[in-house]
Amino acid sequence: MKRIFPLAAACLMLAGCGAQHAQQKHSRDVFAMDTYMLLTAYGNDSVNEPLIRAEEKITALEHMLSVTDAGSEIYAANHAGGAPVTVSDDTAAILRTAASVSQESGGALQISLYPVVQAWGFTTGSYRVPGEAEIAELLQNVDDTRISLEGNTLTVPDGMQIDLGALAKGYTGDAVTALLREAGITSAIVNLGGNVQTIGTKPDGSKWTVGIENPFGGDQLLGTVHVGNKAVITSGDYERFFTAEDGTRYWHIIDPADGAPADNGLRSVTVIGESGLRCDALSTALFVEGTEKAIAHWRACDDFEMILVTDDRLFVTEGIVDDFAAGSVLPWEEITR
Ligand code: FAD
Ligand code: MG
C-alpha cells in the first residue's frame, strides 16, 4: 500500500498558511485502486464540488480498469476467450500508450505479464516464489505485440491476460487534473500514492515541491524537485515487496526476460513530464531497463526528464537539474544529452 509523500503534504500545509481567503486549501482523501490518494485544490468554497466530481471520476475509472472487478472492461477482455470486445476511449488511450512505451523500451513494459505478477502473489498479498517451470510456462503467453486494438475494439488472445496497473494511475491523474482545470482551478496538487500531478503553482506563485523518497528506508528524502503543471511519477522496489524465508527480497516490478523482479541495481525511477499516463508507463519500463538503457531511452526522447536512484548514487537528467535539490543521503550526477 502506498504512502503519501510526507514532504509534499508538508509543503501543502505551508502553502495553505497565511493564504488569503480566496485561496483557501480544500482537500479530499480518497482510497481507490488500493492506494491512499490526496486531492488538494486552492480557491474559494466552489472548488469543493469539482473535488467531489474528481473522486467520482476516480471511482468510475477504477470500475472500468480494474483487472479483478468482474464488471470492468479489462476483465471482459481477459475472459472473452480471444473474442473482440468494445472498450471506452479511456481504456483505448491507455492501451495505445502501453503499446508505444512497450515498443520504445524494447518490450520492458508488458501489460500481458499479469499472470506472472499473480503467480508471485503481488495482486493478492499471498506472496510466494514460483518455480522456474511455472514461470517459463506463464511467460509463453506474455507478448504485448499479440494484443490487437483497432479503434475501440480490443482483442486479447485466448490464454493471455492483461493488467493496466503499471500506467492506469497516471491516466487517472491526467483525468483528475483535466477535470479540475475545466472547473477553473488554477492551483492544485493530486497525489495518487507516488504519482504526483500538479496544476499551476502554489497560491503564492512558487512551484510545487515533490520529495524523492528514500528506498533504503528512513524519513530523509533523497532530494526534491520543484515543478509547475507537471506529473512526477515514481516506481520503486520498496512499494510492494516481500522477504522470503531465506532473507531474499522480491518486489513487484517484473522483468519480462525472466519473469522475476527486475534486479539491475536500480532502486527507483522518477519520471517528470506533461502526461501522467506516459510518465507512469515510462517509470515502470525504465525501472526494468536498468540504468544504461534508461539513459539511452531518455536520450532518444525529448518529452520527459528522470531521476534514477541506484544503491550508491542518483542520476539526474539535465532538463530537471535546475529544479532539483539534493538531499544528503547519496551523491548525484547530471546526465547530459
Ligand atoms: P508501477 O511501477 O507504476 O507499476 C507496477 C505494477 O505493474 C506492478 O505492481 C504490476 O502489477 C505491474 N507490472 C510489473 N511489472 C510489469 C512490467 N514489466 N510491465 C507492465 N506491468 C508490470 N491493487 C490491489 O492490491 N488490489 C486492487 O484491488 C487493486 N485495484 C486496482 C485498480 C486499478 C484500476 C489500478 C490502476 C490499480 C489497482 N491496484 C490494486 C494496484 C495495482 O495492482 C498496482 O500494484 C499498482 O498500480 C502499482 O502501481 P505503482 O505505481 O506502485 O507501480
Ligand atoms: Mg508506472
CSV table of C-alpha atoms and ligand atoms in Angstrom, one decimal:
chain,number,residue,atom,x,y,z
A,1,MET,CA,0.0,0.0,0.0
A,2,LYS,CA,1.4,3.4,-0.9
A,3,ARG,CA,2.2,6.3,1.4
A,4,ILE,CA,1.5,9.9,0.7
A,5,PHE,CA,4.9,11.8,0.3
A,6,PRO,CA,5.4,13.5,3.7
A,7,LEU,CA,7.2,16.4,2.2
A,8,ALA,CA,4.5,17.1,-0.4
A,9,ALA,CA,1.9,17.1,2.3
A,10,ALA,CA,4.1,19.4,4.5
A,11,CYS,CA,4.5,21.8,1.6
A,12,LEU,CA,0.8,21.9,1.0
A,13,MET,CA,0.3,22.8,4.6
A,14,LEU,CA,2.8,25.6,4.4
A,15,ALA,CA,1.3,26.8,1.2
A,16,GLY,CA,-2.1,27.0,2.9
A,17,CYS,CA,-0.8,29.0,5.9
A,18,GLY,CA,-1.5,32.7,5.6
A,19,ALA,CA,-3.1,32.3,2.2
A,20,GLN,CA,-5.9,34.8,1.6
A,21,HIS,CA,-9.5,33.7,1.9
A,22,ALA,CA,-9.9,33.4,-1.9
A,23,GLN,CA,-7.0,30.9,-2.0
A,24,GLN,CA,-8.1,28.6,0.8
A,25,LYS,CA,-6.9,25.0,0.8
A,26,HIS,CA,-9.5,22.3,0.1
A,27,SER,CA,-8.5,18.6,0.3
A,28,ARG,CA,-10.2,15.3,-0.3
A,29,ASP,CA,-8.8,11.9,0.9
A,30,VAL,CA,-9.7,9.1,-1.4
A,31,PHE,CA,-8.9,5.4,-1.1
A,32,ALA,CA,-9.1,3.7,-4.5
A,33,MET,CA,-7.0,1.4,-6.7
A,34,ASP,CA,-5.6,0.0,-3.4
A,35,THR,CA,-3.9,3.4,-2.9
A,36,TYR,CA,-4.3,6.3,-0.5
A,37,MET,CA,-4.9,9.4,-2.6
A,38,LEU,CA,-5.0,13.1,-1.6
A,39,LEU,CA,-6.6,15.7,-3.9
A,40,THR,CA,-5.8,19.3,-2.9
A,41,ALA,CA,-7.0,22.5,-4.7
A,42,TYR,CA,-6.8,26.1,-3.7
A,43,GLY,CA,-9.6,28.6,-4.2
A,44,ASN,CA,-12.9,29.6,-2.6
A,45,ASP,CA,-15.6,27.1,-1.5
A,46,SER,CA,-16.6,26.5,-5.1
A,47,VAL,CA,-13.6,24.1,-5.5
A,48,ASN,CA,-15.3,21.5,-3.3
A,49,GLU,CA,-17.7,20.5,-6.0
A,50,PRO,CA,-15.1,19.7,-8.6
A,51,LEU,CA,-13.1,17.8,-6.0
A,52,ILE,CA,-16.2,15.6,-5.3
A,53,ARG,CA,-16.6,15.0,-9.1
A,54,ALA,CA,-12.9,14.1,-9.2
A,55,GLU,CA,-13.4,11.4,-6.6
A,56,GLU,CA,-16.4,10.1,-8.6
A,57,LYS,CA,-14.2,10.0,-11.7
A,58,ILE,CA,-11.5,8.0,-9.9
A,59,THR,CA,-14.1,5.5,-8.7
A,60,ALA,CA,-15.6,5.2,-12.2
A,61,LEU,CA,-12.2,4.6,-13.8
A,62,GLU,CA,-11.4,2.0,-11.1
A,63,HIS,CA,-14.5,0.1,-12.0
A,64,MET,CA,-13.7,0.4,-15.7
A,65,LEU,CA,-10.0,-0.6,-15.5
A,66,SER,CA,-9.6,-3.0,-12.5
A,67,VAL,CA,-8.4,-6.4,-13.5
A,68,THR,CA,-10.3,-8.1,-10.6
A,69,ASP,CA,-13.7,-6.2,-11.0
A,70,ALA,CA,-15.9,-8.6,-12.9
A,71,GLY,CA,-17.7,-5.6,-14.4
A,72,SER,CA,-14.6,-4.0,-15.8
A,73,GLU,CA,-13.6,-3.7,-19.5
A,74,ILE,CA,-10.3,-5.3,-18.7
A,75,TYR,CA,-12.0,-8.3,-17.0
A,76,ALA,CA,-14.3,-8.6,-20.1
A,77,ALA,CA,-11.3,-8.7,-22.5
A,78,ASN,CA,-9.4,-11.1,-20.3
A,79,HIS,CA,-12.3,-13.5,-20.1
A,80,ALA,CA,-13.6,-13.3,-23.7
A,81,GLY,CA,-11.7,-16.4,-24.8
A,82,GLY,CA,-9.9,-14.5,-27.5
A,83,ALA,CA,-13.0,-12.8,-28.9
A,84,PRO,CA,-13.0,-9.0,-29.6
A,85,VAL,CA,-14.6,-6.6,-27.0
A,86,THR,CA,-15.5,-3.0,-27.3
A,87,VAL,CA,-13.7,-0.7,-24.9
A,88,SER,CA,-14.2,3.0,-23.9
A,89,ASP,CA,-12.0,5.8,-25.2
A,90,ASP,CA,-10.3,5.9,-21.8
A,91,THR,CA,-9.2,2.3,-22.0
A,92,ALA,CA,-8.2,2.6,-25.6
A,93,ALA,CA,-6.0,5.6,-24.8
A,94,ILE,CA,-4.2,3.7,-22.0
A,95,LEU,CA,-3.7,0.7,-24.3
A,96,ARG,CA,-2.2,2.8,-27.0
A,97,THR,CA,0.3,4.3,-24.6
A,98,ALA,CA,1.1,0.9,-23.2
A,99,ALA,CA,1.8,-0.4,-26.8
A,100,SER,CA,4.1,2.6,-27.7
A,101,VAL,CA,6.1,2.5,-24.4
A,102,SER,CA,6.4,-1.2,-24.7
A,103,GLN,CA,7.8,-0.8,-28.2
A,104,GLU,CA,10.2,2.0,-27.4
A,105,SER,CA,11.5,0.2,-24.3
A,106,GLY,CA,12.4,-3.0,-26.2
A,107,GLY,CA,9.5,-4.8,-24.5
A,108,ALA,CA,10.4,-3.8,-20.9
A,109,LEU,CA,6.7,-2.9,-20.4
A,110,GLN,CA,4.4,-5.9,-20.9
A,111,ILE,CA,0.9,-5.5,-19.7
A,112,SER,CA,0.4,-9.2,-20.5
A,113,LEU,CA,2.7,-10.1,-17.6
A,114,TYR,CA,-0.3,-10.2,-15.3
A,115,PRO,CA,-0.4,-14.0,-14.8
A,116,VAL,CA,3.3,-13.8,-13.7
A,117,VAL,CA,2.6,-10.9,-11.3
A,118,GLN,CA,-0.2,-13.0,-10.0
A,119,ALA,CA,2.0,-16.1,-9.6
A,120,TRP,CA,4.3,-14.1,-7.3
A,121,GLY,CA,1.3,-13.1,-5.2
A,122,PHE,CA,1.6,-9.3,-5.7
A,123,THR,CA,-2.0,-9.0,-6.7
A,124,THR,CA,-3.4,-10.8,-3.6
A,125,GLY,CA,-0.7,-10.4,-0.9
A,126,SER,CA,-0.3,-14.2,-0.8
A,127,TYR,CA,3.4,-14.0,-1.6
A,128,ARG,CA,5.4,-16.9,-2.9
A,129,VAL,CA,8.4,-17.7,-5.1
A,130,PRO,CA,7.1,-19.5,-8.2
A,131,GLY,CA,9.3,-22.3,-9.6
A,132,GLU,CA,11.2,-21.9,-12.9
A,133,ALA,CA,9.0,-24.3,-14.8
A,134,GLU,CA,5.8,-22.5,-13.7
A,135,ILE,CA,7.3,-19.1,-14.8
A,136,ALA,CA,8.5,-20.5,-18.1
A,137,GLU,CA,5.1,-21.8,-18.9
A,138,LEU,CA,3.4,-18.5,-17.9
A,139,LEU,CA,5.9,-16.5,-20.0
A,140,GLN,CA,4.7,-18.3,-23.1
A,141,ASN,CA,1.6,-16.2,-23.1
A,142,VAL,CA,3.4,-12.9,-22.4
A,143,ASP,CA,3.7,-10.8,-25.6
A,144,ASP,CA,2.1,-7.4,-25.8
A,145,THR,CA,2.6,-7.4,-29.6
A,146,ARG,CA,-0.2,-10.0,-29.9
A,147,ILE,CA,-2.8,-7.7,-28.3
A,148,SER,CA,-4.9,-6.1,-31.0
A,149,LEU,CA,-6.6,-2.7,-30.7
A,150,GLU,CA,-8.4,-1.4,-33.8
A,151,GLY,CA,-10.2,1.8,-32.8
A,152,ASN,CA,-12.2,0.8,-29.7
A,153,THR,CA,-12.1,-2.9,-30.5
A,154,LEU,CA,-9.7,-4.8,-28.2
A,155,THR,CA,-8.7,-8.5,-28.7
A,156,VAL,CA,-6.7,-10.2,-26.0
A,157,PRO,CA,-5.6,-13.7,-27.3
A,158,ASP,CA,-7.0,-16.7,-25.6
A,159,GLY,CA,-4.8,-17.7,-22.7
A,160,MET,CA,-3.4,-14.2,-22.3
A,161,GLN,CA,-4.4,-11.7,-19.5
A,162,ILE,CA,-3.6,-8.1,-19.3
A,163,ASP,CA,-3.5,-5.6,-16.4
A,164,LEU,CA,-3.0,-1.8,-16.7
A,165,GLY,CA,-1.6,-1.4,-13.1
A,166,ALA,CA,1.7,0.0,-14.4
A,167,LEU,CA,0.1,3.0,-16.0
A,168,ALA,CA,-3.6,3.5,-15.2
A,169,LYS,CA,-2.9,5.7,-12.2
A,170,GLY,CA,-1.1,8.1,-14.4
A,171,TYR,CA,-4.1,8.2,-16.7
A,172,THR,CA,-6.3,8.7,-13.7
A,173,GLY,CA,-4.2,11.7,-12.6
A,174,ASP,CA,-4.5,13.2,-16.1
A,175,ALA,CA,-8.3,12.8,-15.9
A,176,VAL,CA,-8.5,14.4,-12.5
A,177,THR,CA,-6.3,17.3,-13.3
A,178,ALA,CA,-8.2,17.9,-16.6
A,179,LEU,CA,-11.5,17.9,-14.7
A,180,LEU,CA,-10.1,20.4,-12.1
A,181,ARG,CA,-8.7,22.7,-14.8
A,182,GLU,CA,-12.0,22.7,-16.7
A,183,ALA,CA,-13.7,23.8,-13.4
A,184,GLY,CA,-11.4,26.8,-13.5
A,185,ILE,CA,-9.0,25.7,-10.8
A,186,THR,CA,-5.5,27.1,-11.3
A,187,SER,CA,-3.7,25.8,-8.2
A,188,ALA,CA,-3.9,22.1,-7.3
A,189,ILE,CA,-1.8,19.1,-6.5
A,190,VAL,CA,-3.0,15.5,-6.6
A,191,ASN,CA,-1.1,12.6,-5.0
A,192,LEU,CA,-2.2,9.2,-6.2
A,193,GLY,CA,0.3,7.3,-4.0
A,194,GLY,CA,3.7,8.0,-5.5
A,195,ASN,CA,2.1,9.6,-8.6
A,196,VAL,CA,2.0,13.4,-8.0
A,197,GLN,CA,0.4,15.7,-10.6
A,198,THR,CA,0.2,19.4,-10.3
A,199,ILE,CA,-1.8,22.3,-11.7
A,200,GLY,CA,-0.3,25.8,-12.0
A,201,THR,CA,1.7,26.9,-9.0
A,202,LYS,CA,1.2,27.2,-5.2
A,203,PRO,CA,-1.1,30.1,-4.3
A,204,ASP,CA,2.0,32.2,-3.5
A,205,GLY,CA,3.2,31.8,-7.1
A,206,SER,CA,6.1,29.4,-6.3
A,207,LYS,CA,6.5,26.0,-7.8
A,208,TRP,CA,5.3,22.8,-6.1
A,209,THR,CA,7.8,20.7,-4.2
A,210,VAL,CA,7.8,17.0,-4.5
A,211,GLY,CA,10.0,14.7,-2.5
A,212,ILE,CA,12.1,11.8,-3.9
A,213,GLU,CA,11.5,9.1,-1.3
A,214,ASN,CA,14.4,7.1,0.2
A,215,PRO,CA,14.2,3.5,-1.0
A,216,PHE,CA,16.6,2.5,1.8
A,217,GLY,CA,14.0,3.4,4.5
A,218,GLY,CA,14.1,6.3,6.9
A,219,ASP,CA,12.5,9.6,6.7
A,220,GLN,CA,15.3,11.5,4.9
A,221,LEU,CA,14.4,12.4,1.4
A,222,LEU,CA,16.9,11.8,-1.4
A,223,GLY,CA,16.0,15.1,-2.9
A,224,THR,CA,13.2,17.3,-4.0
A,225,VAL,CA,12.0,18.6,-7.4
A,226,HIS,CA,10.2,21.9,-8.0
A,227,VAL,CA,7.6,21.8,-10.7
A,228,GLY,CA,4.5,23.5,-12.1
A,229,ASN,CA,1.9,21.8,-14.4
A,230,LYS,CA,3.8,18.6,-14.4
A,231,ALA,CA,3.5,14.9,-13.4
A,232,VAL,CA,6.2,13.5,-11.1
A,233,ILE,CA,5.8,9.7,-11.1
A,234,THR,CA,7.9,7.2,-9.2
A,235,SER,CA,8.3,3.4,-9.5
A,236,GLY,CA,10.4,1.7,-6.8
A,237,ASP,CA,11.4,-1.6,-5.4
A,238,TYR,CA,10.2,-0.5,-1.9
A,239,GLU,CA,6.5,-0.1,-2.7
A,240,ARG,CA,5.3,-3.6,-2.8
A,241,PHE,CA,7.7,-6.4,-1.8
A,242,PHE,CA,8.1,-9.4,0.4
A,243,THR,CA,11.0,-11.1,2.1
A,244,ALA,CA,11.3,-14.9,1.6
A,245,GLU,CA,12.4,-17.3,4.4
A,246,ASP,CA,16.0,-17.2,3.1
A,247,GLY,CA,16.0,-13.4,3.5
A,248,THR,CA,15.8,-12.6,-0.2
A,249,ARG,CA,13.7,-9.6,-1.0
A,250,TYR,CA,11.3,-9.7,-4.0
A,251,TRP,CA,9.5,-6.7,-5.4
A,252,HIS,CA,6.5,-6.1,-7.8
A,253,ILE,CA,8.2,-4.8,-11.0
A,254,ILE,CA,8.9,-7.8,-13.1
A,255,ASP,CA,11.5,-8.3,-15.9
A,256,PRO,CA,9.7,-9.9,-18.8
A,257,ALA,CA,13.0,-11.5,-19.8
A,258,ASP,CA,12.9,-14.0,-16.9
A,259,GLY,CA,9.6,-13.4,-15.1
A,260,ALA,CA,11.4,-12.4,-11.9
A,261,PRO,CA,11.7,-9.0,-10.1
A,262,ALA,CA,13.8,-6.6,-12.2
A,263,ASP,CA,17.2,-6.7,-10.4
A,264,ASN,CA,19.6,-4.4,-12.2
A,265,GLY,CA,20.8,-2.1,-9.5
A,266,LEU,CA,18.0,0.5,-9.9
A,267,ARG,CA,16.1,1.1,-6.7
A,268,SER,CA,13.7,3.7,-8.0
A,269,VAL,CA,12.9,5.8,-11.1
A,270,THR,CA,11.1,9.1,-11.1
A,271,VAL,CA,9.8,10.5,-14.4
A,272,ILE,CA,8.8,14.1,-14.8
A,273,GLY,CA,6.7,15.2,-17.8
A,274,GLU,CA,3.4,16.6,-19.0
A,275,SER,CA,1.5,13.4,-19.4
A,276,GLY,CA,0.8,11.3,-16.3
A,277,LEU,CA,-0.1,8.4,-18.4
A,278,ARG,CA,3.2,8.4,-20.4
A,279,CYS,CA,5.3,9.1,-17.3
A,280,ASP,CA,3.7,6.2,-15.4
A,281,ALA,CA,4.2,3.8,-18.3
A,282,LEU,CA,7.8,5.1,-18.6
A,283,SER,CA,8.6,4.8,-14.8
A,284,THR,CA,7.8,1.1,-14.9
A,285,ALA,CA,9.6,0.5,-18.2
A,286,LEU,CA,12.8,2.4,-17.3
A,287,PHE,CA,12.9,0.5,-13.9
A,288,VAL,CA,13.0,-2.7,-15.9
A,289,GLU,CA,15.5,-1.4,-18.5
A,290,GLY,CA,18.2,-0.5,-15.9
A,291,THR,CA,20.5,2.5,-15.7
A,292,GLU,CA,22.3,2.3,-19.0
A,293,LYS,CA,19.3,1.5,-21.2
A,294,ALA,CA,17.2,4.0,-19.3
A,295,ILE,CA,19.7,6.8,-20.1
A,296,ALA,CA,19.8,5.7,-23.8
A,297,HIS,CA,16.0,5.7,-23.8
A,298,TRP,CA,15.9,9.3,-22.3
A,299,ARG,CA,18.4,10.5,-24.9
A,300,ALA,CA,16.1,9.1,-27.7
A,301,CYS,CA,13.1,11.1,-26.4
A,302,ASP,CA,12.5,14.8,-25.7
A,303,ASP,CA,9.3,14.7,-23.7
A,304,PHE,CA,10.4,13.7,-20.2
A,305,GLU,CA,13.1,14.1,-17.5
A,306,MET,CA,14.1,11.5,-14.9
A,307,ILE,CA,15.9,10.8,-11.7
A,308,LEU,CA,17.4,7.3,-11.3
A,309,VAL,CA,18.2,6.0,-7.8
A,310,THR,CA,20.9,3.3,-7.6
A,311,ASP,CA,22.5,1.8,-4.4
A,312,ASP,CA,25.2,4.4,-4.4
A,313,ARG,CA,24.1,7.5,-6.4
A,314,LEU,CA,21.4,9.4,-8.1
A,315,PHE,CA,21.4,10.2,-11.9
A,316,VAL,CA,19.5,13.4,-12.7
A,317,THR,CA,18.8,14.4,-16.4
A,318,GLU,CA,19.9,17.9,-17.4
A,319,GLY,CA,16.4,19.3,-18.0
A,320,ILE,CA,15.4,19.0,-14.4
A,321,VAL,CA,18.8,19.8,-12.7
A,322,ASP,CA,17.9,23.5,-12.1
A,323,ASP,CA,14.7,22.4,-10.3
A,324,PHE,CA,16.3,19.6,-8.3
A,325,ALA,CA,17.6,20.0,-4.7
A,326,ALA,CA,19.8,17.1,-3.5
A,327,GLY,CA,19.4,15.6,0.0
A,328,SER,CA,22.4,14.5,1.9
A,329,VAL,CA,21.9,10.7,1.7
A,330,LEU,CA,23.5,10.0,-1.7
A,331,PRO,CA,25.7,11.8,-4.2
A,332,TRP,CA,24.3,12.7,-7.5
A,333,GLU,CA,25.4,13.1,-11.1
A,334,GLU,CA,24.0,15.0,-14.0
A,335,ILE,CA,23.1,13.1,-17.2
A,336,THR,CA,23.5,15.2,-20.4
A,337,ARG,CA,22.3,14.5,-23.9
B,1,FAD,P1,4.2,0.9,-11.2
B,1,FAD,O1,5.7,0.8,-11.4
B,1,FAD,O2,3.6,2.0,-11.9
B,1,FAD,O3,3.5,-0.4,-11.8
B,1,FAD,C1,4.0,-1.7,-11.3
B,1,FAD,C2,2.8,-2.7,-11.4
B,1,FAD,O4,2.7,-3.0,-12.8
B,1,FAD,C3,3.1,-4.0,-10.7
B,1,FAD,O5,2.5,-3.9,-9.4
B,1,FAD,C4,2.4,-5.0,-11.6
B,1,FAD,O6,1.0,-5.0,-11.3
B,1,FAD,C5,2.6,-4.4,-13.0
B,1,FAD,N1,3.9,-4.8,-13.6
B,1,FAD,C6,5.0,-5.4,-13.0
B,1,FAD,N2,6.0,-5.5,-13.9
B,1,FAD,C7,5.5,-5.0,-15.1
B,1,FAD,C8,6.0,-4.9,-16.4
B,1,FAD,N3,7.3,-5.2,-16.7
B,1,FAD,N4,5.2,-4.4,-17.4
B,1,FAD,C9,4.0,-4.0,-17.1
B,1,FAD,N5,3.4,-4.1,-15.9
B,1,FAD,C10,4.2,-4.6,-14.9
B,1,FAD,N6,-4.0,-3.5,-6.0
B,1,FAD,C11,-4.6,-4.4,-5.2
B,1,FAD,O7,-3.8,-4.9,-4.4
B,1,FAD,N7,-5.9,-4.6,-5.1
B,1,FAD,C12,-6.8,-4.0,-6.0
B,1,FAD,O8,-8.0,-4.2,-6.0
B,1,FAD,C13,-6.2,-3.0,-6.9
B,1,FAD,N8,-7.0,-2.4,-7.8
B,1,FAD,C14,-6.5,-1.6,-8.7
B,1,FAD,C15,-7.3,-1.0,-9.7
B,1,FAD,C16,-6.8,-0.1,-10.7
B,1,FAD,C17,-7.7,0.4,-11.7
B,1,FAD,C18,-5.4,0.2,-10.6
B,1,FAD,C19,-4.8,1.1,-11.7
B,1,FAD,C20,-4.6,-0.4,-9.7
B,1,FAD,C21,-5.1,-1.3,-8.7
B,1,FAD,N9,-4.3,-1.9,-7.8
B,1,FAD,C22,-4.8,-2.8,-6.9
B,1,FAD,C23,-2.8,-1.6,-7.7
B,1,FAD,C24,-2.1,-2.3,-8.8
B,1,FAD,O9,-2.2,-3.6,-8.6
B,1,FAD,C25,-0.6,-2.0,-8.8
B,1,FAD,O10,0.0,-2.5,-7.7
B,1,FAD,C26,-0.3,-0.5,-8.8
B,1,FAD,O11,-1.0,0.0,-9.9
B,1,FAD,C27,1.2,-0.4,-9.0
B,1,FAD,O12,1.5,1.0,-9.2
B,1,FAD,P2,2.9,1.6,-8.8
B,1,FAD,O13,2.8,3.0,-9.0
B,1,FAD,O14,3.2,1.1,-7.4
B,1,FAD,O15,4.0,0.9,-9.7
B,2,MG,MG,4.3,3.0,-13.7
